[in-house]
mmCIF file of C-alpha atoms in Angstrom:
data_model
loop_
_atom_site.group_PDB
_atom_site.id
_atom_site.type_symbol
_atom_site.label_atom_id
_atom_site.label_comp_id
_atom_site.label_asym_id
_atom_site.label_seq_id
_atom_site.Cartn_x
_atom_site.Cartn_y
_atom_site.Cartn_z
ATOM 1 C CA MET A 1 22.291 -2.191 76.228
ATOM 2 C CA LYS A 2 20.682 1.393 75.825
ATOM 3 C CA LYS A 3 19.877 1.347 79.331
ATOM 4 C CA ILE A 4 23.147 0.844 80.918
ATOM 5 C CA SER A 5 25.299 3.623 80.996
ATOM 6 C CA TYR A 6 28.611 3.532 79.812
ATOM 7 C CA GLY A 7 29.860 6.786 81.143
ATOM 8 C CA LEU A 8 31.060 5.321 84.610
ATOM 9 C CA PRO A 9 33.085 2.717 83.705
ATOM 10 C CA LEU A 10 34.820 4.704 80.473
ATOM 11 C CA LEU A 11 35.629 7.669 83.227
ATOM 12 C CA PHE A 12 36.990 4.628 85.781
ATOM 13 C CA LEU A 13 38.844 3.045 82.773
ATOM 14 C CA THR A 14 39.890 6.115 81.132
ATOM 15 C CA ALA A 15 41.693 6.931 84.311
ATOM 16 C CA ALA A 16 43.200 3.348 85.403
ATOM 17 C CA THR A 17 44.418 3.240 82.265
ATOM 18 C CA SER A 18 46.158 6.539 82.373
ATOM 19 C CA VAL A 19 47.696 5.415 86.398
ATOM 20 C CA SER A 20 48.432 1.715 85.043
ATOM 21 C CA TRP A 21 51.701 2.870 83.209
ATOM 22 C CA ALA A 22 52.913 2.317 86.252
ATOM 23 C CA GLY A 23 52.408 -0.641 86.887
ATOM 24 C CA GLY A 24 53.979 -2.539 83.527
ATOM 25 C CA LYS A 25 52.775 -3.011 80.466
ATOM 26 C CA LYS A 26 50.847 -5.961 80.853
ATOM 27 C CA LEU A 27 48.561 -3.896 83.619
ATOM 28 C CA HIS A 28 48.400 -1.320 81.188
ATOM 29 C CA ALA A 29 47.497 -3.467 77.712
ATOM 30 C CA ALA A 30 45.180 -4.684 79.968
ATOM 31 C CA PHE A 31 43.121 -1.445 80.510
ATOM 32 C CA GLY A 32 43.879 0.530 77.227
ATOM 33 C CA ALA A 33 42.048 -3.183 75.514
ATOM 34 C CA ALA A 34 39.367 -2.451 78.261
ATOM 35 C CA LEU A 35 39.210 0.923 77.667
ATOM 36 C CA LEU A 36 39.096 0.681 74.172
ATOM 37 C CA GLY A 37 35.773 -2.493 74.198
ATOM 38 C CA MET A 38 33.927 0.081 76.765
ATOM 39 C CA SER A 39 34.072 2.572 74.271
ATOM 40 C CA VAL A 40 32.945 0.665 71.401
ATOM 41 C CA LEU A 41 29.583 -0.580 73.191
ATOM 42 C CA HIS A 42 29.067 3.539 73.921
ATOM 43 C CA ALA A 43 29.719 4.069 70.216
ATOM 44 C CA LEU A 44 27.451 1.878 69.399
ATOM 45 C CA GLN A 45 24.848 2.664 72.096
ATOM 46 C CA HIS A 46 24.926 6.420 70.496
ATOM 47 C CA ARG A 47 25.251 5.182 67.350
ATOM 48 C CA LYS A 48 21.894 6.013 65.441
ATOM 49 C CA LYS A 49 21.795 9.967 67.594
ATOM 50 C CA LEU A 50 25.817 10.541 66.396
ATOM 51 C CA ALA A 51 24.192 9.032 62.572
ATOM 52 C CA ALA A 52 21.734 11.709 63.015
ATOM 53 C CA ASP A 53 23.249 14.165 64.308
ATOM 54 C CA ALA A 54 26.171 13.801 60.916
ATOM 55 C CA VAL A 55 23.618 14.250 58.165
ATOM 56 C CA LYS A 56 21.044 17.099 59.621
ATOM 57 C CA GLY A 57 23.825 18.448 61.722
ATOM 58 C CA VAL A 58 23.445 19.628 64.919
ATOM 59 C CA GLY A 59 21.749 22.426 65.589
ATOM 60 C CA GLU A 60 22.176 25.694 63.360
ATOM 61 C CA LEU A 61 25.174 24.637 62.210
ATOM 62 C CA GLY A 62 26.078 21.654 60.089
ATOM 63 C CA PHE A 63 28.454 18.425 60.947
ATOM 64 C CA LEU A 64 31.379 20.138 58.851
ATOM 65 C CA GLU A 65 30.951 23.569 60.327
ATOM 66 C CA MET A 66 31.276 21.796 63.934
ATOM 67 C CA LEU A 67 34.248 19.938 63.377
ATOM 68 C CA SER A 68 35.341 24.052 62.020
ATOM 69 C CA PHE A 69 36.789 22.830 58.701
ATOM 70 C CA PRO A 70 36.555 25.397 56.181
ATOM 71 C CA GLN A 71 34.383 24.217 53.247
ATOM 72 C CA SER A 72 35.490 27.400 50.523
ATOM 73 C CA ARG A 73 38.575 29.640 49.943
ATOM 74 C CA LEU A 74 36.599 31.844 51.244
ATOM 75 C CA GLU A 75 35.345 31.061 54.783
ATOM 76 C CA ALA A 76 39.326 30.510 55.134
ATOM 77 C CA ILE A 77 39.460 33.548 54.461
ATOM 78 C CA VAL A 78 36.819 34.874 57.108
ATOM 79 C CA ARG A 79 38.787 32.549 59.675
ATOM 80 C CA ALA A 80 42.177 33.673 59.306
ATOM 81 C CA VAL A 81 40.648 37.235 60.932
ATOM 82 C CA ASP A 82 39.279 38.156 63.711
ATOM 83 C CA VAL A 83 35.603 39.320 64.203
ATOM 84 C CA ALA A 84 35.384 42.932 65.359
ATOM 85 C CA SER A 85 31.996 43.446 65.479
ATOM 86 C CA TYR A 86 29.320 41.778 63.750
ATOM 87 C CA LEU A 87 25.641 43.364 63.765
ATOM 88 C CA PRO A 88 23.601 42.275 61.270
ATOM 89 C CA GLY A 89 23.910 43.746 57.781
ATOM 90 C CA ARG A 90 27.039 44.920 58.874
ATOM 91 C CA ILE A 91 30.238 43.224 60.419
ATOM 92 C CA ARG A 92 33.749 44.656 60.386
ATOM 93 C CA LEU A 93 36.907 42.007 60.470
ATOM 94 C CA ARG A 94 40.365 42.824 61.440
ATOM 95 C CA SER A 95 43.618 41.646 60.340
ATOM 96 C CA ARG A 96 46.661 42.374 60.549
ATOM 97 C CA GLN A 97 48.243 40.206 57.662
ATOM 98 C CA ILE A 98 46.373 42.693 55.063
ATOM 99 C CA ILE A 99 48.357 46.035 56.641
ATOM 100 C CA GLY A 100 50.783 47.540 54.132
ATOM 101 C CA ASN A 101 49.876 44.488 52.348
ATOM 102 C CA GLU A 102 48.282 46.550 49.279
ATOM 103 C CA SER A 103 47.890 42.598 46.639
ATOM 104 C CA LEU A 104 46.318 40.779 49.992
ATOM 105 C CA CYS A 105 43.765 43.936 50.646
ATOM 106 C CA GLN A 106 43.156 44.253 46.802
ATOM 107 C CA GLN A 107 42.665 40.340 46.537
ATOM 108 C CA VAL A 108 40.307 40.429 49.885
ATOM 109 C CA ARG A 109 38.458 42.887 47.712
ATOM 110 C CA GLN A 110 38.217 40.819 44.686
ATOM 111 C CA GLU A 111 37.229 37.649 46.901
ATOM 112 C CA LEU A 112 34.723 39.740 48.430
ATOM 113 C CA GLY A 113 34.089 41.886 45.804
ATOM 114 C CA ALA A 114 32.609 38.906 44.005
ATOM 115 C CA PHE A 115 29.289 38.296 45.691
ATOM 116 C CA SER A 116 26.263 39.751 44.825
ATOM 117 C CA GLU A 117 24.539 39.889 47.358
ATOM 118 C CA LEU A 118 27.319 42.082 49.625
ATOM 119 C CA ASP A 119 26.469 45.684 48.683
ATOM 120 C CA THR A 120 29.491 47.431 50.284
ATOM 121 C CA VAL A 121 33.416 46.396 50.918
ATOM 122 C CA GLU A 122 35.816 48.252 52.735
ATOM 123 C CA VAL A 123 39.448 47.042 53.470
ATOM 124 C CA ASN A 124 41.562 49.772 54.608
ATOM 125 C CA GLY A 125 45.469 47.814 54.462
ATOM 126 C CA ILE A 126 46.805 51.292 57.052
ATOM 127 C CA THR A 127 44.217 49.275 59.719
ATOM 128 C CA GLY A 128 43.445 46.162 58.551
ATOM 129 C CA SER A 129 39.873 46.679 59.205
ATOM 130 C CA ILE A 130 37.447 44.559 56.575
ATOM 131 C CA LEU A 131 33.703 46.193 56.959
ATOM 132 C CA ILE A 132 31.393 44.562 54.333
ATOM 133 C CA GLU A 133 27.484 45.330 54.709
ATOM 134 C CA TYR A 134 24.200 43.597 53.436
ATOM 135 C CA GLU A 135 20.580 43.001 53.807
ATOM 136 C CA PRO A 136 20.398 40.073 56.099
ATOM 137 C CA MET A 137 17.894 38.663 54.220
ATOM 138 C CA GLN A 138 19.567 38.572 50.872
ATOM 139 C CA LEU A 139 22.769 37.307 52.197
ATOM 140 C CA ARG A 140 20.769 34.489 53.682
ATOM 141 C CA LYS A 141 20.038 32.899 50.761
ATOM 142 C CA ASN A 142 23.634 32.479 49.188
ATOM 143 C CA GLU A 143 24.257 29.378 51.367
ATOM 144 C CA GLN A 144 27.828 29.987 51.542
ATOM 145 C CA LEU A 145 26.883 33.497 53.088
ATOM 146 C CA ALA A 146 24.663 32.639 54.959
ATOM 147 C CA ARG A 147 27.077 29.498 56.473
ATOM 148 C CA ILE A 148 29.807 31.977 56.812
ATOM 149 C CA GLU A 149 27.693 34.548 58.706
ATOM 150 C CA ARG A 150 26.592 31.446 61.637
ATOM 151 C CA TYR A 151 29.806 31.091 61.606
ATOM 152 C CA ILE A 152 30.822 34.791 62.558
ATOM 153 C CA ILE A 153 27.849 34.822 65.113
ATOM 154 C CA LYS A 154 28.939 31.807 66.855
ATOM 155 C CA GLN A 155 32.499 33.846 67.460
ATOM 156 C CA MET A 156 30.555 36.748 68.406
ATOM 157 C CA LYS A 157 28.728 34.555 70.939
ATOM 158 C CA GLY A 158 32.279 33.028 72.194
ATOM 159 C CA ARG A 159 33.235 36.030 73.382
#
């Protein structure tokens, strides 16, 4: 099973299933069943790699990060803002939600200020800016903050 590539049959069956609706329900169901079977074979073919990726993570990002699920309240906050700039030791975020909202500004200050690894946290409710300054090596000792920094770096590379 390892030597057979299921890529082309999967591509064909996907196209055939999409087009077969015009040929009637039985033909469409037959192609759909064949596509399902081929997909199962393909998953079995790659099950060891998928399991290894799920355990160790893909590249530097863990499996949950790869899927982009926030793992904490802080990550949810960071993912709800735009990354304006990143340099190791200095991150500027922007959020329209904090403009003119002093209670939200205070919440962000408290949430970020709770981390001793962060040297400076400035939240500006007029411009919607959040400036965070830190020592990179100190921050990376905290796994939660290191994960957020990796997420921010990934966002900057995607531009």
